Amino acid sequence: MRAVPATGHGGGRASLEPDIAVLDQDPPAGGTDVLRINDLRVEFRFPRYSVEVLAGIDLSVGSGEIVGIVGESGSGKSVTALSIVGLLQRPGFVTGGRIDFAGTDLLEVGADEMRAIRGNRISMIFQNPRASLNPVFSVGKVLREVLRVHSGLRGGAATARAVELLADVGLFDPNAVLRRYPHQLSGGMAQRVMIALALASSPQLLLADEPTTALDVTIQYQIIQLLSRLRQERNLAQIVITHNLGVIAELCDRVAVMYAGTILEEAPVERIFDAPRHPYTQGLLAARARTELTGRLESIPGQVPDMRNRPPGCPFSPRCPHAGDVCRTANPAMEAVEPRHRVACHRWTELA
Amino acid sequence: MSEPLLDVIGLEKRYAVRSGVFRHRDLVAADDVSLTLSAGETLALVGESGSGKSTVGRCILRLEAPSGGCVRLDGTDITELEESDVRRLRPEMQMVYQEPLESLNPRHRVGKLVAEPLVLHGIVGKTEVRNRVVELFQLVGLGEEHVDRYAHALSGGQQQRVGIARALATNPKLLILDEPTSALDVSVEAQILNLLRDLQRRLRLAYLFISHDLAVVSMLADRVAVMYLGQIVETGPTRDVLSNSFHPYTRALVSATPVDHPRQKKLRIALTGEPASPIDPPAHCRLVPRCPYAEPVCSAVAAELLPIDSCRSTRCVRFQQEHCDGIWDPGGDVPIQDTVIRSTESEVNELKLND
């Protein structure tokens, strides 16, 4: 499908892409890939038509690495995460690709095996933490249940571990929090509880879907610090999905920019901010409000495309100020700008 | 700009909360809120959820009756008015809401939603309505083809444009913008912010801009009022307040706003824990339990919003007592340069490791 397949930074990619492999000398902290997604395709099937929601995603996450997926609504970031943990629901269907996790293709495993992996070795947290918690169970009940299922802990041992986990995510007075119900938690506390639940089984990979979007800025910053500390202390690999480039700048090592079901650009976080190559990435960076800035913002004209009428060629071409004829007809392949920096744009060399 | 368009003095809003069978306590949503706003000016009301910023907006519109204080619009005290007189004043001030889709009736075409205030307030004759609607749509960057659509058939940005067109239908002088872009995507947010700027220039609108996003506020607002637990804790010109804050809470808000670039270094002051309860708040500074600079004096005296110079004021007791020449070093055991004072975990947090 692609001219250049996934360019991970860890082992096992040499046969795929020699020139990049040779140049790839500085993998981020960690080294080996925890997760590798190859050409992931997802379709939403409706009675009269179907929509390709992911049109071939390549992405990898190294151990201890935080990879950000940034994109606007409808770009497919959440569908990517749900596909990884096998929670994609109808009308969504994975139609192709591989998701390698520790030697297993997650798309091939059965429901039971997936259930064992999910929540055990891969955990996920969501945007609205209070909605993710069952309102009729106390924090302690849920946490002890998770510990029983995933670690076989019961009684006093489970309670002790639960207190430890709550303290670890920075909650004051964990014993009191154990007795609380979701409606008695603030948004920030609820998100910390969700993170504690996610950590209960010592996962290798945490998926965070807009983890701070519903929170106030001071609380958002506390959660950013917490996720950052989990990387340092537990070497926990993370995929952080957000539309907020500030969160990306604070937290991530590497960024994938998604648009209309494809990754348009992927690079280490500083490269994305210093030398974005895709016109969409450039537009996003120019369009965000910044405290250092006054005056008009450079907005991207038009709207995010309707997936039912995906434009031919490059999905960004209808809004792109640099689009030429080729952009409107042929889908651009992922090309390496430099090691670990890939872009899917026909004209990136001309525009650089 | 001699006479301000909007003049709010000592606004207060309390809700009675039951606690026990015979006891009622007061939840203070807004307390001692005073602000002014002139034509063509933008004042941002900044604060986190529960700070009372939306309550202030609703009280100004008389969507809720304030418990105390007064709100003057063009010299008329609207808190004293009868409901029917308020209705006559409503065209003067309109609101744009955060969730465009939820604030637009899904069963009517959007053109009808914009026409409604025109008819209700008798602003144009029946034959003129359609033309005026199309004019309003053009004003906010929508084409005539959008007039007959339903809200759900429009994108988020287009829906918010309809919300703005509806607010502008009555030729208001004051728009209250309650987080108008926080539900929108980045690229669309920029379009709406630009539109709001252009409209303000053309129509000399006054904006009361309610937001928690300091980046957006610094784009749009001339002045800012920072709210914490129902009170304004600091006011002043946006640039000055954000770059040299006179209140620890403002400093914390600024420091918690994400960096613009991964290599940007930032002074970080983290507040401990979460806001206290707005029920029966103390007379002294409400930030004391969370403030890294708090000293015994802060809990000993009442905190009042006092002017520091001609255009700025703060409610911080220590600042009022200690500052000189507008520079304040809270000093003490609290180093302020490039370190995080205290976080929830009382840990010292290093920032991004890049660099």
XYZ file of C-alpha atoms in Angstrom, chain B residues 57-245:
189
model
C -22.780 36.458 32.989
C -26.266 35.119 33.681
C -26.917 37.715 36.383
C -25.882 40.530 34.050
C -28.411 39.285 31.500
C -30.969 38.934 34.309
C -31.393 35.289 33.354
C -30.984 34.954 37.093
C -31.895 37.513 39.705
C -28.834 38.635 41.645
C -29.025 38.442 45.454
C -27.343 41.802 45.850
C -25.470 44.580 44.128
C -26.452 46.336 40.962
C -25.947 45.997 37.221
C -26.189 49.164 35.146
C -26.550 49.018 31.405
C -26.262 52.422 29.750
C -27.046 54.005 33.123
C -30.186 51.940 33.799
C -30.085 49.742 36.882
C -31.476 46.487 35.517
C -31.581 44.721 38.882
C -34.451 47.025 39.895
C -36.494 46.476 36.758
C -39.673 44.459 36.421
C -39.457 41.341 34.299
C -41.376 43.023 31.468
C -38.949 45.934 31.390
C -36.021 43.573 31.386
C -37.485 42.022 28.260
C -37.401 45.409 26.600
C -33.708 45.713 27.439
C -32.755 42.199 26.313
C -32.097 43.167 22.672
C -29.277 45.346 23.978
C -27.398 42.390 25.390
C -27.161 38.898 23.997
C -25.356 35.725 24.824
C -23.357 33.245 22.759
C -23.122 29.816 24.334
C -20.427 27.209 24.593
C -22.190 24.302 22.919
C -23.588 25.620 19.666
C -25.505 22.447 18.875
C -27.209 22.295 22.255
C -28.215 25.947 22.103
C -29.868 25.612 18.687
C -33.312 24.049 18.453
C -32.859 20.899 16.346
C -36.405 21.030 14.982
C -36.178 24.387 13.284
C -34.168 25.462 10.295
C -31.326 27.675 11.447
C -32.666 30.582 9.418
C -35.817 30.477 11.519
C -33.763 30.513 14.710
C -32.066 33.697 13.594
C -35.375 35.184 12.428
C -37.042 34.539 15.770
C -35.503 37.450 17.710
C -36.136 39.731 14.716
C -39.857 38.960 14.862
C -40.094 38.767 18.643
C -38.615 42.191 19.172
C -40.249 43.642 16.061
C -36.910 44.709 14.641
C -37.857 44.413 10.984
C -41.140 44.140 9.125
C -42.436 40.688 8.123
C -41.442 41.088 4.508
C -37.941 42.127 5.474
C -37.170 39.189 7.760
C -35.710 36.865 5.150
C -33.431 39.555 3.745
C -32.178 40.512 7.180
C -31.476 36.861 8.024
C -29.414 36.465 4.867
C -27.581 39.680 5.739
C -26.812 38.378 9.204
C -25.619 35.073 7.765
C -23.279 36.941 5.453
C -22.045 39.033 8.352
C -20.843 35.885 10.125
C -19.432 34.276 6.998
C -22.275 31.928 6.085
C -23.909 31.750 2.670
C -27.595 31.947 1.823
C -27.559 28.203 1.196
C -27.145 27.615 4.936
C -30.352 29.434 5.884
C -32.639 26.472 5.265
C -30.523 23.802 6.877
C -30.975 22.210 10.266
C -28.346 22.663 12.961
C -27.188 19.045 12.865
C -26.379 19.359 9.172
C -23.842 22.086 9.922
C -20.289 21.682 11.201
C -19.361 22.879 14.690
C -17.869 26.095 13.373
C -20.931 26.815 11.236
C -23.225 26.134 14.183
C -21.325 28.631 16.294
C -21.591 31.159 13.453
C -25.357 30.689 13.547
C -25.258 31.238 17.318
C -23.405 34.502 16.757
C -25.775 35.583 13.971
C -28.735 34.975 16.266
C -27.103 37.017 19.027
C -26.432 39.857 16.579
C -29.996 39.857 15.203
C -31.220 42.374 17.772
C -28.343 44.814 17.160
C -26.994 44.404 20.682
C -24.391 46.641 22.250
C -23.098 43.958 24.558
C -22.358 40.321 23.807
C -21.689 37.873 26.579
C -19.551 35.114 25.109
C -19.586 32.069 27.363
C -16.643 29.908 26.268
C -17.657 30.338 22.615
C -14.777 28.331 21.168
C -13.981 25.688 23.755
C -16.047 23.017 21.990
C -14.423 23.677 18.615
C -11.441 22.200 16.811
C -8.224 24.206 16.715
C -8.458 25.305 13.092
C -12.111 26.277 13.468
C -11.499 28.033 16.785
C -9.102 30.378 15.004
C -11.785 31.184 12.415
C -14.327 32.053 15.115
C -11.868 34.142 17.140
C -10.987 36.102 14.016
C -14.670 36.563 13.221
C -15.354 37.894 16.716
C -12.498 40.382 16.385
C -13.746 41.612 13.013
C -17.331 41.943 14.206
C -16.226 43.944 17.223
C -14.327 46.403 15.026
C -17.208 46.820 12.596
C -20.050 47.044 15.080
C -18.252 48.518 18.093
C -19.555 45.701 20.242
C -18.619 45.293 23.865
C -17.674 41.725 24.741
C -17.784 40.091 28.121
C -15.699 37.071 27.271
C -16.018 34.178 29.702
C -13.206 31.683 29.373
C -10.751 29.451 31.165
C -8.250 29.459 28.307
C -5.602 32.118 28.846
C -4.205 31.676 25.354
C -7.556 32.537 23.822
C -8.096 35.348 26.320
C -4.823 36.996 25.434
C -5.881 37.005 21.778
C -9.164 38.741 22.307
C -9.340 40.662 25.571
C -8.228 44.210 26.368
C -8.677 43.693 30.072
C -9.088 40.653 32.239
C -10.753 39.903 35.568
C -9.606 36.691 37.237
C -12.192 34.911 39.372
C -11.671 32.389 42.136
C -14.513 30.878 44.157
C -16.996 33.603 43.309
C -14.713 36.589 43.749
C -12.626 38.658 41.395
C -9.086 38.313 42.695
C -7.255 40.431 40.134
C -8.068 42.859 37.330
C -6.030 44.811 34.842
C -4.895 45.051 31.227
C -4.530 41.524 29.797
C -0.864 41.755 28.890
C 0.181 43.129 32.295
C -1.902 40.702 34.306
C -0.622 37.666 32.431
C 3.026 38.692 32.344
C 3.301 40.153 35.844
C 0.475 38.857 37.989
